[in-house]
Coordinates of C-alpha atoms in Angstrom, one line a residue:
M1 CA -2.7 109.1 -1.4
K2 CA -4.4 105.7 -1.3
F3 CA -6.9 105.1 -4.0
S4 CA -9.7 103.3 -2.2
V5 CA -11.6 100.2 -3.4
S6 CA -14.9 102.2 -3.1
V7 CA -13.6 104.9 -5.4
L8 CA -12.5 102.2 -7.9
S9 CA -15.9 100.6 -7.8
I10 CA -17.6 103.9 -8.5
F11 CA -15.3 104.9 -11.4
L12 CA -14.8 101.5 -13.1
L13 CA -17.4 99.1 -12.1
F14 CA -20.5 101.3 -11.9
S15 CA -19.7 103.5 -14.9
L16 CA -23.0 103.6 -16.8
P17 CA -23.5 103.9 -20.6
G18 CA -24.4 107.4 -21.6
K19 CA -22.1 109.2 -19.1
A20 CA -20.1 111.8 -20.8
F21 CA -16.4 111.2 -20.4
S22 CA -14.0 113.2 -22.7
H23 CA -11.7 110.2 -23.1
P24 CA -11.0 106.7 -21.7
H25 CA -9.5 106.5 -18.2
V26 CA -8.6 102.8 -18.2
F27 CA -6.9 100.9 -21.1
I28 CA -7.3 97.2 -21.4
Y29 CA -5.2 95.0 -23.8
N30 CA -7.4 91.9 -24.5
S31 CA -6.8 88.5 -26.0
I32 CA -9.0 85.5 -26.3
K33 CA -8.5 81.7 -26.4
V34 CA -11.3 79.8 -28.1
V35 CA -11.9 76.5 -26.2
F36 CA -13.5 73.4 -27.7
D37 CA -14.3 69.9 -26.4
K38 CA -15.6 66.8 -28.1
K39 CA -19.0 68.3 -28.6
G40 CA -18.1 71.7 -29.9
L41 CA -17.4 75.2 -28.5
V42 CA -17.4 75.4 -24.7
G43 CA -16.3 79.0 -24.2
F44 CA -13.5 81.6 -24.2
R45 CA -10.5 82.1 -22.0
V46 CA -10.1 85.9 -21.7
K47 CA -7.0 87.7 -20.7
W48 CA -6.9 91.4 -19.8
V49 CA -3.7 93.4 -19.2
F50 CA -4.3 96.8 -17.8
D51 CA -2.3 100.0 -18.4
E52 CA 0.5 100.9 -16.0
M53 CA -1.4 103.7 -14.2
F54 CA -4.5 101.7 -13.4
S55 CA -2.4 98.6 -12.7
N56 CA -0.4 100.5 -10.1
M57 CA -3.6 101.8 -8.4
L58 CA -5.1 98.3 -8.0
I59 CA -1.8 96.7 -7.0
Y60 CA -1.4 99.4 -4.3
D61 CA -5.0 98.7 -3.1
F62 CA -4.9 94.9 -3.1
D63 CA -1.3 93.7 -2.7
K64 CA -1.7 94.1 1.1
N65 CA 1.8 92.7 2.0
G66 CA 3.5 94.6 -0.8
N67 CA 5.4 91.5 -2.0
G68 CA 4.7 92.1 -5.7
S69 CA 2.3 89.1 -6.1
F70 CA -1.3 88.3 -5.2
E71 CA -1.9 85.7 -2.5
P72 CA -5.2 83.7 -2.8
S73 CA -6.8 85.9 -0.2
E74 CA -5.8 89.0 -2.1
I75 CA -7.2 87.5 -5.4
R76 CA -10.5 87.0 -3.6
E77 CA -10.5 90.6 -2.5
I78 CA -9.7 92.0 -5.9
K79 CA -12.4 89.8 -7.4
N80 CA -15.0 91.1 -5.0
G81 CA -13.8 94.7 -5.0
A82 CA -12.8 95.3 -8.6
F83 CA -14.2 92.6 -10.9
S84 CA -17.5 91.0 -9.8
N85 CA -19.6 94.0 -10.3
L86 CA -18.8 93.8 -14.0
K87 CA -21.6 91.2 -14.1
N88 CA -23.9 94.2 -14.3
F89 CA -22.3 95.0 -17.7
D90 CA -22.0 91.4 -19.0
Y91 CA -18.2 91.6 -18.2
F92 CA -17.9 93.9 -21.3
T93 CA -18.3 90.8 -23.4
H94 CA -20.7 90.8 -26.4
I95 CA -21.4 87.5 -28.1
K96 CA -23.7 86.5 -31.0
I97 CA -24.5 82.9 -32.0
N98 CA -25.7 82.7 -35.6
G99 CA -26.9 86.3 -35.3
K100 CA -28.7 85.9 -32.0
P101 CA -27.3 87.7 -28.9
F102 CA -25.9 85.5 -26.1
K103 CA -26.0 87.1 -22.7
V104 CA -23.0 86.5 -20.5
K105 CA -24.6 85.8 -17.1
F106 CA -21.5 84.6 -15.3
V107 CA -17.8 83.8 -15.7
K108 CA -15.5 81.2 -14.1
D109 CA -11.9 80.7 -13.0
F110 CA -11.1 84.3 -12.3
S111 CA -7.4 85.0 -11.5
A112 CA -5.3 88.1 -11.2
N113 CA -1.5 88.4 -11.2
I114 CA 1.3 91.0 -11.4
K115 CA 4.0 91.0 -14.0
G116 CA 6.3 93.9 -13.8
D117 CA 4.1 97.0 -13.6
A118 CA 1.1 95.3 -15.2
L119 CA -1.9 93.8 -13.6
T120 CA -3.5 90.9 -15.6
Y121 CA -7.0 89.5 -15.2
R122 CA -7.9 86.0 -16.6
F123 CA -11.4 84.5 -16.6
F124 CA -13.4 82.0 -18.5
V125 CA -16.7 82.8 -20.4
P126 CA -18.8 79.7 -20.8
C127 CA -20.6 79.6 -24.2
H128 CA -21.7 76.1 -25.3
V129 CA -22.4 75.7 -29.0
L130 CA -22.8 72.1 -30.4
A131 CA -20.7 71.4 -33.5
L132 CA -22.5 70.0 -36.6
S133 CA -21.5 69.2 -40.2
T134 CA -22.7 72.7 -41.1
F135 CA -20.9 75.9 -40.0
K136 CA -21.9 77.8 -36.9
K137 CA -21.0 81.5 -36.7
I138 CA -19.9 83.1 -33.5
K139 CA -19.2 86.8 -33.1
I140 CA -17.4 88.1 -30.0
S141 CA -16.2 91.5 -29.0
I142 CA -15.2 93.0 -25.7
Y143 CA -15.8 96.7 -25.1
D144 CA -17.1 99.1 -22.5
D145 CA -19.8 101.1 -24.3
S146 CA -19.5 104.0 -21.8
F147 CA -16.0 104.3 -23.1
Y148 CA -14.6 104.8 -19.6
C149 CA -12.5 101.8 -20.5
S150 CA -10.9 101.5 -23.9
V151 CA -10.3 97.9 -25.0
F152 CA -7.7 96.9 -27.6
L153 CA -6.9 93.5 -29.1
T154 CA -3.2 92.5 -28.6
E155 CA -0.8 91.6 -31.4
K156 CA -1.8 87.9 -31.0
P157 CA -5.5 88.4 -30.2
I158 CA -6.8 84.9 -30.6
D159 CA -5.7 81.3 -30.0
F160 CA -7.4 77.9 -30.0
E161 CA -7.6 74.9 -27.6
N162 CA -8.7 71.4 -28.5
A163 CA -9.6 72.5 -32.1
S164 CA -8.2 69.6 -34.1
P165 CA -11.6 67.9 -34.6
Y166 CA -13.0 71.0 -36.3
E167 CA -12.7 73.0 -39.4
F168 CA -12.7 76.7 -38.5
Y169 CA -12.0 80.1 -39.9
Y170 CA -12.0 83.5 -38.3
R171 CA -11.6 87.1 -39.2
I172 CA -11.1 90.3 -37.1
E173 CA -12.5 93.6 -38.1
K174 CA -14.3 96.7 -36.8
N175 CA -18.0 96.3 -36.4
K176 CA -19.3 99.4 -38.1
K177 CA -22.9 98.5 -37.6
E178 CA -22.8 98.7 -33.8
A179 CA -20.9 101.9 -32.9
Y180 CA -21.0 103.1 -29.4
Y181 CA -20.1 106.3 -27.4
Y182 CA -22.3 108.6 -29.5
G183 CA -21.5 106.6 -32.7
Q184 CA -17.8 107.6 -32.5
V185 CA -16.2 104.2 -31.7
F186 CA -16.4 100.9 -33.5
P187 CA -15.7 97.7 -31.5
E188 CA -13.1 95.2 -32.7
E189 CA -14.9 92.0 -33.4
I190 CA -13.8 88.4 -33.9
T191 CA -16.1 86.4 -36.2
L192 CA -15.5 82.6 -35.9
R193 CA -17.0 80.0 -38.1
F194 CA -16.6 76.3 -37.2
R195 CA -18.0 72.8 -38.0
L196 CA -17.0 69.2 -37.7
K197 CA -14.3 68.1 -40.1
N198 CA -15.6 66.0 -42.9
G199 CA -14.6 62.3 -42.6

């Protein structure tokens, strides 16, 4: 039976924090590329790979010609039907800059593709932070606090682009201060510190 776009929108894109689900229904495998330019941090390239069951449902809905790949028109449809409404939930992306929350109001460069049985989303989260001689600290974690979607970091969760002018360090750990889903789940968080290289 065809799993309609409207049903996907209800279950994935309009799932509200506080709804009681016994377990996640969608699994996302997440990785992040940290992107710099000559001035500092410019944002994050995010990659989501969905579990096989959810991938198959979206592929069935949006690969209209059944050729195993998304045409540009199909990508526009999947963006409008099964991605754009995540704006209401900050695209599941939680960022702090030197301890202050940064709200993700929009993303850019959305794409979707099929590889084998897996559906992959890619998008860019703009986040401009000027580099100085002192360290800036950025925290980023991606999770759905309703726990309808469970998000995991991949084996290679982080990469860097245009980072040579900067001295940087990062660590990955569970954030035990900001548990969600009735305090039962701790988000995986990347903490990045960067500054201009001396000399």
